[in-house]
Amino acid sequence: MGNVIMADLARIPELLPSIIEMVAKVVFIFTMNMGVFAPLLGWVERKQSALMQDRIGANRADILGITAFGLLHTLTDAIKLLTKEDFIPRGADKPLHYLAPFIAVVPALIAFAVIPFGGQYVLWGHKTNLVIADLDVGILFVFAVASISTYGSVIAGWASNNNWSLLGGIRVGAQMLSYEVAMGLTLVGVFMVYGSLRMTDIGVAQENFFHWGIFLQPLGFILFITCALAENKRTPFDIPEAEAELVAGYFTEYSGLKFAMFWMAEFLEMVTISGVLVALFFGGWQIPFVTHEGLVKFFGFLGSNFAQVAVMVVHVTVFWVKVLGWIFLLMLIRWTLPRFRYDQVMELGWKIILPLALVNIFITGAVMLMVM
Amino acid sequence: MELLIFYGLGLLALFAAAAMIMVRQPVTSALLLILNMFCLSGLYAMLGAHLIAILQLLVYAGAIMVLVLFVIMLLNLREKKGIVSKHQIALQTAGVAVFGVFMAVIAARLHTSQLPNPKAVTASFGTVGAVGRVLFTDYILPFEIASILLLAAIVGAVILAKSKV
Amino acid sequence: MSGTYRKVDRNVTLTLWERLYLPEVIRGVTITTRHFFVNFLSVTKAYFGGKPSDRKIMTIYYPDEKPVLPEAYRGKPVLVLGSDGRGKCVACGLCEVACPPKCISIVGGMREDGTRRPVTYKLNGAVCIFCGLCEEACPEEAIVMSDRYEGLSEYDRKLMVYDKEALLVPEEKLGKRLDYIRRRMFGKWNY
Ligand code: SF4
Ligand code: SF4
């Protein structure tokens, strides 16, 4: 086995550009998610909901009188959560109580691995593909990971030795299970249209503005966004944490950093959902009516390598701007709609979205047969 | 490198499987089964069967085990302390014995018969397209029969669950 | 009591359009979006020194800014100090009787010129429910509800028993409230 490892080590120099590329991509996505989105979305949520409701929003935390539009509340939140007592209720299952927040947050982080945040570029002779893992199964990976994140909530509910938490956990289980089925089916139409599960293929196919998923799959889009909202467990579908009924649902018994992790998981899931929506329905990194070649030509005066870099920067920026737009919309929906009742959620999932998704598949198939 | 990952995953899978049987707490046991499925999925992925690996995660670890966990939580099974009846001990012994015989037979067969030579897989092996093509051309009949079977099961479940149809 | 009652028609049957749900969702989201952008523009304009637009943000910075309360607000009950420097109360005891939780206790007495006055007037702020019945009962407009809502709680119950000195407030400061109770439609001063 020793020489096998030695052989692997010997290949490092030739693999070096790929390794650098990989590390750079992972670091970029990680800082984007953990460094930018996780802390800032709390602020965005507070301010946005405040303005929607004719309020000002949190703005009291200040350093020497500088409040920075309430941005410092993020800092004070962090300090508060770090210094808070980590409470574990009596009779709780301690190891599982510790494990649950991690199970919740890790899938939310790794789901972004298959979402392309840019196209393919040739930089100094090295082909770069701006997605961490360009898997053939693509979007199925996101589903698989999302289904794993269910365990975080379910176990949290079970391990807390609290009836509210248990009920919350059971509701999470039921809701996730129902909507995963529907979510998978809603996207079948997208796979059929683009003929691939690979997210980069789907992204490339959307170079033509009128081939964006939203135009080819309008019904699929509406169904998918409903399912995605349900998977995110935020307000119209927040029956697992329903404050009015279940205190805080599955994370009732969590405090301090462990609570923060559930909080973060929710926000990261939102980023992931926005990423998937953009990648599948809103052209990914593409700018409407601007082709890749056109952009390269536009930056041609920079020389071939730097032109590619410029195009890359533009594409990545476009992608994140789209994601931000979607986060804004998701927050709007979250602060506009009232919560569904439990039976309504189940009915919507099984009796409306599932049949409609099947209908969507049939229509897509029929149209494709007619066109081709 | 791959060998290392293989041994790591395999050992972890074995450990999870063994621990799953030994642990008393039903929820922990279910979680260990999930861990086992994770390792299995990793092994599939190493064999190049990406679709199977993801489906293992999605369907077994993601959906079916949630259901199992759900049932355990709803029933709220507690540790039962009591004497194991003689009847049960006999059954368990019989079970272990049968399993041992099976394993012995398999091991003997493996030892004597010639294993087919491993072939290098093609680039498209295990991809969604390849699996789908095989499934809908060569194996279309078994596929459809399986789907009808599942449909029958669904209808049966609905009828059983509903008091009034 | 006869057993007749009217059935309220709440008009809960939704039209098909409403039951489609999606259009209504979009309508709701449009409203909240409009609020967001109007407020956003107004806040940004105000930040850069411009005039904020019509829609006002409801929030006030409470300890720094105080809300202007309507005169109908019932704060701490106070005794009116007339412009001649005398309390208006004549120790008739009507407020004592009217007070539902019985938090007022009065010992009456005479001044040298023969007018009546309370010797002691105690109002237990910890018991008062701010109902305003004392104000309503008083024939002399001597006790009224002020707009004071701050600093009414203490760590010691004994500190919350107000005596005459703590209750007397000059008449000028209560002008609005006095006007208000005078023009109240069913106030006894209207008869
Ligand atoms: S406001 Fe009501 S409770 Fe308070 S002193 Fe007057 S009558 Fe009594
Ligand atoms: S009712 Fe008025 S005048 Fe009579 S005791 Fe009370 S405050 Fe004084």
XYZ file of C-alpha atoms and ligand atoms in Angstrom:
744
model
C 0.000 0.000 0.000
C 2.952 2.259 0.703
C 4.045 2.494 -2.928
C 0.479 3.154 -4.007
C 0.493 6.242 -1.827
C 3.951 7.157 -3.115
C 2.657 6.892 -6.670
C -0.208 9.161 -5.795
C 2.165 11.626 -4.209
C 4.372 11.591 -7.288
C 1.444 12.770 -9.408
C 0.962 15.898 -7.331
C 3.073 18.263 -9.511
C 1.094 17.534 -12.660
C -2.162 17.820 -10.727
C -1.126 21.053 -9.062
C -3.254 23.435 -11.176
C -6.334 21.283 -10.576
C -5.623 21.167 -6.861
C -5.203 24.933 -6.712
C -8.396 25.382 -8.682
C -10.264 23.029 -6.366
C -9.039 24.665 -3.194
C -9.795 28.120 -4.557
C -13.346 27.124 -5.470
C -14.029 25.476 -2.135
C -12.610 28.425 -0.229
C -14.630 30.841 -2.331
C -17.932 29.049 -1.796
C -17.195 28.516 1.865
C -16.427 32.173 2.501
C -19.431 33.198 0.442
C -21.707 31.013 2.522
C -20.239 31.167 5.994
C -18.573 34.549 5.832
C -21.060 36.571 3.841
C -24.451 34.967 3.757
C -24.767 33.275 7.142
C -24.093 36.427 9.174
C -25.548 38.980 6.804
C -28.851 37.307 6.091
C -29.869 37.858 9.698
C -29.425 41.564 9.140
C -31.173 41.459 5.772
C -34.078 39.601 7.256
C -34.487 42.076 10.121
C -34.230 45.180 7.982
C -36.305 43.883 5.137
C -39.137 42.708 7.333
C -39.010 46.018 9.180
C -39.327 48.088 6.050
C -42.100 45.855 4.759
C -44.023 46.464 7.951
C -43.363 50.211 8.161
C -40.828 49.818 10.931
C -37.180 50.786 11.186
C -35.666 47.573 12.419
C -32.861 46.837 14.812
C -30.404 49.730 14.898
C -29.486 50.281 18.533
C -26.181 48.444 18.765
C -23.414 50.959 18.244
C -19.704 51.425 18.655
C -18.937 55.037 19.596
C -22.208 56.103 18.092
C -21.729 54.325 14.766
C -24.595 51.959 14.129
C -23.871 51.102 10.473
C -27.575 50.634 9.672
C -27.907 48.013 12.371
C -25.161 45.873 10.898
C -23.467 45.764 14.285
C -26.355 43.700 15.574
C -24.788 40.784 13.746
C -21.749 41.221 15.952
C -23.752 41.549 19.143
C -25.758 38.491 18.163
C -22.558 36.530 17.746
C -21.278 37.669 21.138
C -24.564 36.861 22.791
C -24.812 33.403 21.263
C -21.197 32.604 22.109
C -21.491 33.589 25.737
C -24.874 32.060 26.356
C -25.247 29.010 28.534
C -25.428 25.827 26.523
C -28.430 24.220 28.106
C -29.255 20.542 27.830
C -32.532 19.484 29.380
C -32.661 16.719 31.915
C -33.372 13.322 30.410
C -32.179 14.422 26.997
C -30.091 12.139 24.846
C -26.819 14.025 25.199
C -24.759 12.757 22.265
C -27.668 13.086 19.885
C -28.499 16.501 21.284
C -24.956 17.528 20.341
C -25.023 15.799 16.984
C -28.297 17.240 15.661
C -27.176 20.819 14.889
C -24.171 19.500 12.979
C -26.339 17.200 10.899
C -28.507 20.201 10.151
C -25.743 22.564 9.098
C -23.336 20.347 7.181
C -25.739 19.273 4.393
C -26.780 22.887 3.952
C -23.123 23.704 3.319
C -22.187 20.854 1.009
C -25.302 21.072 -1.129
C -23.725 24.022 -2.886
C -20.977 21.775 -4.238
C -22.882 20.860 -7.407
C -24.305 24.287 -8.179
C -22.245 25.991 -10.892
C -21.507 29.621 -10.108
C -19.814 30.294 -13.433
C -19.099 28.685 -16.774
C -15.984 27.057 -18.198
C -12.929 29.160 -18.887
C -9.463 28.463 -20.206
C -7.019 30.309 -17.997
C -3.353 30.091 -19.010
C -3.995 26.805 -20.723
C -5.766 25.304 -17.732
C -9.432 24.491 -18.206
C -11.417 25.805 -15.282
C -14.963 24.750 -14.506
C -16.603 26.927 -11.908
C -18.399 24.258 -9.932
C -16.901 22.337 -7.049
C -18.137 18.907 -8.122
C -19.408 18.581 -11.675
C -21.338 15.407 -10.962
C -23.200 13.495 -13.602
C -26.087 13.076 -11.161
C -26.020 16.793 -10.454
C -29.261 17.966 -8.963
C -29.999 14.549 -7.458
C -27.066 15.238 -5.167
C -28.843 18.322 -3.843
C -31.942 16.238 -3.182
C -29.960 13.542 -1.410
C -28.202 16.076 0.759
C -31.442 17.886 1.522
C -33.006 14.641 2.620
C -30.063 14.060 4.952
C -30.552 17.451 6.551
C -33.977 16.292 7.665
C -32.253 14.131 10.250
C -30.839 17.188 11.966
C -34.292 18.446 12.805
C -35.832 15.053 13.480
C -33.057 14.047 15.867
C -33.103 17.447 17.529
C -36.775 16.962 18.206
C -36.267 13.499 19.566
C -33.166 14.124 21.652
C -34.561 17.113 23.536
C -36.890 15.065 25.722
C -39.572 17.677 25.251
C -43.024 17.098 23.862
C -43.051 20.252 21.762
C -39.724 19.330 20.261
C -40.861 15.796 19.545
C -43.983 17.037 17.803
C -41.869 19.469 15.828
C -39.477 16.701 14.849
C -42.302 14.463 13.720
C -43.774 17.276 11.670
C -40.399 17.898 10.031
C -40.198 14.237 9.112
C -43.655 14.170 7.585
C -43.277 17.457 5.753
C -39.847 16.739 4.309
C -40.821 13.282 3.188
C -43.938 14.522 1.427
C -42.286 17.415 -0.328
C -39.149 15.557 -1.362
C -41.274 13.262 -3.477
C -43.071 16.195 -5.045
C -39.875 18.198 -5.512
C -38.177 15.381 -7.368
C -41.118 15.044 -9.717
C -41.402 18.775 -10.393
C -37.882 18.825 -11.769
C -38.331 15.837 -14.080
C -39.693 18.242 -16.677
C -36.485 20.279 -16.479
C -34.349 17.184 -16.984
C -36.448 16.220 -19.975
C -36.124 19.612 -21.605
C -32.380 19.917 -21.138
C -31.681 16.213 -21.479
C -29.214 16.179 -18.623
C -28.953 16.083 -14.872
C -25.591 17.786 -14.895
C -26.006 21.327 -13.622
C -23.272 22.738 -15.861
C -24.970 21.283 -18.952
C -28.218 22.898 -17.911
C -26.385 26.166 -17.368
C -24.747 26.073 -20.801
C -28.077 25.216 -22.431
C -29.542 28.430 -21.059
C -27.254 30.704 -23.021
C -30.226 31.638 -25.204
C -32.483 33.865 -23.121
C -35.632 32.144 -24.352
C -34.271 28.772 -23.287
C -34.227 29.729 -19.639
C -36.035 27.248 -17.437
C -38.678 29.757 -16.473
C -39.856 29.950 -20.091
C -39.593 26.257 -20.862
C -41.039 25.039 -17.581
C -43.334 27.690 -16.078
C -45.537 25.202 -14.232
C -42.524 23.233 -13.062
C -41.028 26.444 -11.749
C -44.054 27.364 -9.667
C -44.345 23.857 -8.268
C -40.644 23.682 -7.546
C -40.527 26.963 -5.695
C -43.463 25.858 -3.545
C -41.692 22.620 -2.680
C -38.452 24.453 -2.050
C -40.175 26.804 0.363
C -41.614 23.807 2.161
C -38.190 22.161 2.358
C -36.762 25.357 3.788
C -39.275 25.255 6.678
C -39.830 28.992 6.634
C -43.044 30.775 7.246
C -45.788 29.656 4.967
C -44.572 26.157 5.739
C -43.072 26.559 9.198
C -45.390 24.122 10.927
C -42.416 22.255 12.446
C -41.516 25.303 14.508
C -44.921 27.017 14.631
C -44.351 29.409 17.517
C -48.018 29.656 18.333
C -48.437 25.928 18.755
C -45.065 24.366 19.516
C -43.030 27.105 21.276
C -40.174 26.793 18.765
C -40.673 23.252 17.554
C -37.665 21.032 17.249
C -35.138 23.578 18.502
C -37.091 24.642 21.575
C -34.429 23.192 23.857
C -31.431 24.644 22.056
C -29.484 27.670 23.111
C -26.185 29.360 22.434
C -24.055 28.131 19.577
C -26.149 25.076 18.880
C -29.164 27.274 18.339
C -27.061 29.481 16.095
C -26.257 26.459 13.973
C -29.917 25.732 13.303
C -30.349 29.361 12.465
C -27.415 29.259 10.078
C -28.651 26.044 8.503
C -31.925 27.753 7.677
C -30.186 30.670 6.011
C -27.738 28.483 4.124
C -30.611 26.369 2.871
C -32.157 29.541 1.580
C -28.948 30.379 -0.284
C -28.852 26.883 -1.732
C -32.453 27.068 -2.853
C -31.782 30.399 -4.522
C -28.720 28.881 -6.166
C -30.714 25.943 -7.518
C -33.493 28.215 -8.721
C -31.012 30.430 -10.531
C -29.094 27.528 -12.006
C -32.149 25.667 -13.260
C -34.690 28.345 -14.100
C -32.916 31.665 -14.384
C -30.002 31.023 -16.635
C -27.346 30.391 -14.010
C -24.407 32.649 -14.729
C -25.712 33.751 -18.154
C -26.631 37.321 -18.965
C -29.756 37.671 -21.137
C -28.976 38.234 -24.842
C -25.230 38.105 -24.233
C -23.365 35.031 -25.367
C -20.128 33.757 -23.931
C -18.232 34.516 -27.154
C -19.740 37.961 -27.331
C -18.510 38.760 -23.854
C -15.052 37.376 -24.638
C -14.906 39.589 -27.722
C -16.039 42.574 -25.698
C -13.133 42.100 -23.304
C -10.803 41.190 -26.166
C -8.640 44.281 -25.656
C -7.333 42.759 -22.407
C -5.536 39.925 -24.155
C -6.896 36.395 -24.293
C -6.085 35.360 -20.714
C -7.265 38.467 -18.958
C -10.333 38.593 -21.171
C -11.241 35.170 -19.823
C -10.648 36.394 -16.282
C -12.874 39.403 -16.907
C -15.634 37.222 -18.349
C -15.321 34.922 -15.354
C -15.658 37.815 -12.922
C -18.699 39.137 -14.772
C -20.360 35.745 -14.828
C -19.729 35.012 -11.173
C -21.050 38.442 -10.229
C -24.160 37.930 -12.327
C -24.767 34.605 -10.650
C -24.522 36.024 -7.149
C -26.660 39.021 -8.020
C -29.356 36.647 -9.244
C -29.022 34.618 -6.064
C -29.363 37.765 -3.985
C -32.474 38.712 -5.925
C -33.971 35.352 -5.153
C -33.097 35.593 -1.504
C -34.920 38.921 -1.475
C -37.979 37.311 -3.060
C -37.930 34.353 -0.692
C -37.801 36.753 2.246
C -40.686 38.720 0.781
C -42.768 35.575 0.626
C -41.729 34.588 4.115
C -42.847 37.935 5.569
C -46.037 38.155 3.551
C -47.878 34.880 3.868
C -49.451 33.441 6.990
C -48.675 29.929 8.138
C -50.563 26.996 6.693
C -52.276 24.514 8.913
C -50.665 21.099 9.194
C -53.373 19.306 7.225
C -53.317 22.029 4.588
C -49.594 21.524 4.105
C -50.054 17.794 3.653
C -52.991 18.286 1.322
C -51.095 20.795 -0.792
C -48.162 18.429 -1.090
C -49.945 15.215 -1.914
C -53.196 16.283 -3.531
C -52.177 19.329 -5.521
C -48.459 19.519 -6.190
C -47.866 15.825 -6.813
C -50.638 15.394 -9.436
C -49.727 18.701 -11.051
C -46.111 17.604 -11.255
C -47.188 14.412 -13.000
C -49.347 16.425 -15.379
C -46.361 18.662 -16.035
C -44.269 15.645 -16.997
C -46.935 14.480 -19.441
C -47.360 17.905 -21.004
C -43.612 18.340 -21.345
C -43.301 14.938 -22.975
C -46.163 15.601 -25.377
C -44.817 19.002 -26.397
C -41.335 17.612 -26.887
C -42.693 14.834 -29.086
C -44.614 17.329 -31.161
C -41.740 19.740 -31.568
C -39.091 17.184 -32.389
C -5.245 6.394 -1.973
C -8.392 4.707 -3.232
C -7.439 1.614 -1.318
C -7.213 3.633 1.881
C -10.653 5.125 1.342
C -12.040 1.703 0.524
C -10.710 0.169 3.721
C -11.871 3.135 5.765
C -15.386 3.002 4.391
C -15.566 -0.773 4.622
C -14.428 -0.860 8.233
C -16.805 1.941 9.148
C -19.663 0.109 7.450
C -18.850 -3.089 9.331
C -18.571 -1.219 12.599
C -21.884 0.564 12.028
C -23.620 -2.680 11.141
C -22.309 -4.461 14.208
C -23.064 -1.553 16.511
C -26.544 -1.258 15.084
C -27.358 -4.733 16.320
C -25.716 -4.282 19.700
C -27.048 -0.876 20.670
C -30.128 -0.931 22.866
C -31.593 2.460 22.019
C -33.772 2.047 18.893
C -33.109 5.572 17.631
C -29.340 5.194 17.898
C -29.655 1.882 16.145
C -31.541 3.508 13.280
C -28.896 6.224 13.041
C -26.151 3.626 12.843
C -28.017 1.970 10.005
C -28.032 5.318 8.228
C -24.278 5.592 8.766
C -23.918 2.131 7.282
C -25.891 3.211 4.228
C -23.650 6.218 3.848
C -20.596 3.989 3.731
C -22.292 1.716 1.223
C -23.088 4.681 -0.947
C -19.459 5.741 -0.757
C -18.418 2.269 -1.877
C -20.812 2.424 -4.837
C -19.407 5.785 -5.792
C -15.891 4.319 -5.736
C -17.047 1.575 -8.078
C -18.117 4.227 -10.564
C -21.816 3.700 -10.019
C -22.667 7.283 -9.236
C -26.374 7.008 -9.866
C -26.723 4.010 -7.571
C -24.697 5.795 -4.918
C -26.892 8.871 -4.998
C -30.066 6.803 -5.085
C -28.830 4.858 -2.090
C -28.545 8.154 -0.220
C -31.730 9.631 -1.579
C -34.064 6.701 -1.245
C -32.692 4.582 1.559
C -30.866 6.967 3.830
C -33.011 9.948 2.953
C -36.544 8.703 2.685
C -37.005 5.197 4.023
C -34.928 5.708 7.137
C -36.800 8.927 7.919
C -39.934 6.836 7.836
C -38.375 4.238 10.132
C -37.195 6.926 12.524
C -40.641 8.436 12.365
C -42.290 5.205 13.422
C -39.783 4.655 16.217
C -40.375 8.150 17.517
C -44.143 7.819 17.318
C -44.177 4.506 19.133
C -41.602 5.930 21.537
C -39.993 2.563 22.111
C -38.199 2.279 25.412
C -35.618 -0.204 26.490
C -37.355 -3.325 27.683
C -35.814 -5.116 30.590
C -36.905 -8.680 31.128
C -35.968 -12.266 30.797
C -35.483 -13.696 27.380
C -37.612 -16.803 27.099
C -36.102 -20.153 26.229
C -38.175 -20.155 23.100
C -36.489 -16.962 21.941
C -33.005 -18.200 22.720
C -33.651 -21.277 20.633
C -34.896 -19.164 17.750
C -31.898 -16.883 17.920
C -29.491 -19.761 17.981
C -31.233 -21.288 15.000
C -30.994 -18.003 13.158
C -27.295 -17.631 13.793
C -26.714 -21.247 12.757
C -28.556 -20.849 9.447
C -26.708 -17.634 8.711
C -23.390 -19.323 9.518
C -24.134 -22.182 7.135
C -24.995 -19.751 4.374
C -21.804 -17.797 4.904
C -19.774 -21.001 4.905
C -21.319 -22.111 1.631
C -20.679 -18.766 0.010
C -17.092 -18.694 1.248
C -16.500 -22.227 -0.061
C -17.937 -21.366 -3.455
C -15.861 -18.240 -3.683
C -12.781 -20.172 -2.842
C -13.227 -22.955 -5.371
C -14.921 -21.395 -8.362
C -13.079 -19.119 -10.722
C -14.146 -15.510 -10.429
C -14.671 -13.755 -13.767
C -11.857 -11.463 -14.714
C -12.544 -7.845 -13.806
C -13.129 -5.680 -16.841
C -12.309 -2.022 -17.076
C -15.501 0.015 -17.073
C -16.314 2.357 -19.915
C -16.396 6.094 -19.326
C -20.176 6.234 -19.410
C -20.562 3.397 -16.908
C -22.929 4.179 -14.086
C -24.004 7.512 -15.454
C -27.668 8.413 -15.518
C -27.819 8.080 -19.283
C -26.216 4.649 -19.404
C -28.326 3.216 -16.605
C -31.467 4.692 -18.077
C -30.762 3.300 -21.532
C -30.185 -0.201 -20.191
C -33.216 0.019 -17.968
C -35.560 1.079 -20.749
C -34.251 -1.246 -23.478
C -32.858 -4.525 -22.186
C -34.744 -4.640 -18.907
C -37.984 -2.920 -19.832
C -40.178 -5.898 -18.896
C -38.815 -6.420 -15.367
C -38.887 -2.678 -14.906
C -42.551 -2.437 -15.811
C -43.443 -5.468 -13.708
C -41.710 -3.913 -10.728
C -43.571 -0.666 -11.276
C -46.915 -2.476 -11.433
C -46.013 -4.308 -8.243
C -45.266 -1.029 -6.511
C -48.477 0.489 -7.803
C -50.420 -2.444 -6.392
C -48.656 -1.938 -3.074
C -49.610 1.746 -3.046
C -53.252 0.989 -3.798
C -53.237 -1.687 -1.119
C -51.757 0.710 1.427
C -54.396 3.311 0.649
C -57.191 0.783 1.050
C -55.750 -0.521 4.308
C -55.244 2.947 5.727
C -58.621 4.321 4.774
C -61.565 3.106 6.793
C -64.037 4.218 4.142
C -63.109 3.993 0.505
C -83.622 36.243 27.342
C -85.254 35.017 24.220
C -83.277 32.443 22.318
C -83.111 34.381 19.103
C -79.819 35.271 17.574
C -78.753 36.375 14.190
C -76.457 34.197 12.175
C -73.528 36.177 10.889
C -72.704 35.577 7.273
C -68.951 35.832 7.175
C -68.841 35.365 3.425
C -66.143 32.709 3.569
C -66.987 31.115 0.259
C -64.119 32.062 -1.966
C -64.395 32.634 -5.649
C -62.546 30.352 -8.007
C -59.966 33.058 -8.606
C -59.280 33.320 -4.890
C -59.119 29.587 -4.510
C -56.425 29.358 -7.141
C -54.351 30.911 -4.355
C -51.464 31.906 -6.545
C -52.924 35.205 -7.841
C -53.792 36.186 -4.299
C -50.282 35.342 -3.166
C -48.899 37.541 -5.885
C -51.258 40.331 -4.834
C -50.078 40.067 -1.233
C -46.454 40.017 -2.228
C -47.021 43.077 -4.405
C -48.402 44.992 -1.454
C -45.495 44.120 0.808
C -43.037 44.871 -1.967
C -44.588 48.284 -2.464
C -44.309 49.002 1.242
C -40.712 47.874 1.208
C -39.646 50.091 -1.669
C -41.579 53.171 -0.546
C -40.061 52.903 2.904
C -36.664 52.067 1.496
C -36.664 55.180 -0.671
C -37.942 57.319 2.154
C -35.319 56.049 4.591
C -32.498 56.467 2.083
C -33.663 59.965 1.191
C -33.870 60.908 4.847
C -30.414 59.512 5.402
C -28.953 61.755 2.727
C -30.701 64.766 4.154
C -33.722 64.783 1.874
C -37.346 65.086 2.880
C -38.908 61.694 3.654
C -41.881 60.835 1.478
C -45.472 60.532 2.623
C -45.616 57.103 4.091
C -44.211 57.440 7.566
C -42.491 54.715 9.409
C -44.545 54.019 12.481
C -41.695 53.382 14.862
C -40.463 56.016 17.297
C -37.208 55.798 19.208
C -38.929 55.514 22.532
C -36.640 56.779 25.259
C -35.294 59.473 22.965
C -38.594 60.390 21.365
C -41.824 60.346 23.292
C -45.156 59.633 21.693
C -47.830 62.342 21.794
C -50.689 60.711 23.609
C -54.314 61.547 22.889
C -56.113 63.308 25.722
C -58.356 60.301 26.210
C -55.363 58.350 27.490
C -55.656 57.343 31.139
C -52.341 57.622 32.930
C -51.623 58.201 36.599
C -54.602 59.758 38.425
C -53.649 63.179 39.869
C -55.280 65.806 42.046
C -55.850 69.211 40.458
C -54.128 72.166 42.093
C -56.221 75.266 41.425
C -54.725 78.498 40.177
C -55.203 79.940 43.648
C -52.750 77.448 45.057
C -55.383 75.307 46.728
C -56.291 71.747 45.870
C -59.748 71.458 44.379
C -60.656 68.356 46.330
C -63.345 68.855 48.986
C -62.892 65.410 50.586
C -66.403 64.308 49.739
C -65.261 60.699 49.477
C -67.092 59.930 46.260
C -63.950 58.788 44.527
C -63.162 56.564 47.480
C -66.530 54.866 47.006
C -66.341 54.721 43.233
C -62.875 53.211 43.070
C -63.321 49.527 42.183
C -60.140 48.198 43.810
C -60.529 50.601 46.750
C -57.128 52.172 46.478
C -58.061 55.671 47.669
C -58.308 56.566 51.333
C -59.188 60.077 52.506
C -59.349 61.799 55.861
C -61.326 64.993 55.507
C -60.985 68.264 57.417
C -61.678 72.010 57.395
C -59.596 74.987 56.423
C -59.708 78.153 58.578
C -62.106 79.800 56.135
C -64.552 76.941 56.503
C -63.940 75.200 53.133
C -63.330 71.487 53.213
C -60.086 69.853 52.263
C -58.509 66.439 52.617
C -56.150 66.209 55.557
C -54.595 63.105 54.072
C -55.259 61.756 50.621
C -53.616 58.422 49.874
C -53.779 56.699 46.496
C -52.184 53.299 46.255
C -50.612 53.225 42.805
C -49.845 49.517 43.111
C -53.565 48.762 43.376
C -54.988 51.349 40.979
C -56.264 49.857 37.745
C -56.369 53.149 35.827
C -60.075 52.806 35.219
C -60.820 56.504 35.555
C -63.949 56.011 37.678
C -62.604 58.353 40.354
C -62.414 61.088 37.748
C -65.937 60.289 36.659
C -67.293 60.324 40.203
C -65.651 63.533 41.333
C -68.125 66.467 41.451
C -65.344 69.055 41.635
C -63.107 68.051 38.720
C -60.553 67.583 41.431
C -59.098 64.249 40.363
C -58.279 63.581 36.718
C -56.284 61.050 34.790
C -53.024 62.531 33.589
C -50.959 61.337 30.630
C -48.121 60.199 32.831
C -47.153 56.586 32.144
C -43.496 56.522 33.095
C -41.864 55.957 36.448
C -44.956 54.441 37.963
C -43.301 51.213 39.051
C -41.019 50.796 42.038
C -39.105 47.992 43.657
C -40.941 48.574 46.954
C -44.719 48.609 47.231
C -44.581 51.184 49.992
C -43.072 53.689 47.582
C -46.079 53.343 45.338
C -48.543 54.761 47.846
C -48.835 58.393 46.752
C -49.806 61.039 49.245
C -51.340 64.428 48.563
C -48.069 66.142 47.705
C -47.161 63.467 45.166
C -50.562 63.742 43.548
C -51.105 67.486 43.243
C -50.542 68.859 39.752
C -51.199 72.490 38.740
C -54.369 73.034 36.742
C -52.623 74.545 33.721
C -50.761 71.353 33.016
C -53.995 69.398 32.838
C -55.895 71.787 30.610
C -56.321 69.347 27.728
C -57.670 66.587 29.872
C -60.048 68.948 31.679
C -61.359 70.179 28.320
C -61.763 66.587 27.260
C -63.823 65.498 30.253
C -65.971 68.598 29.955
C -66.993 67.868 26.412
C -67.461 64.175 26.892
C -70.908 63.358 25.602
C -72.293 61.586 28.617
C -70.153 63.325 31.185
C -72.242 64.537 34.097
C -71.144 68.127 33.471
C -73.118 68.093 30.269
C -76.496 67.714 31.944
S -58.354 55.130 38.296
Fe -59.849 53.661 39.082
S -58.604 52.351 40.367
Fe -57.383 54.155 40.035
S -57.842 55.462 41.744
Fe -59.267 56.015 40.132
S -61.091 54.799 40.518
Fe -59.422 53.904 41.719
S -64.519 62.856 44.544
Fe -63.243 64.600 44.026
S -63.733 66.112 45.600
Fe -64.530 64.145 46.308
S -62.895 63.340 47.554
Fe -62.580 62.511 45.539
S -61.208 63.954 44.566
Fe -61.993 64.961 46.339
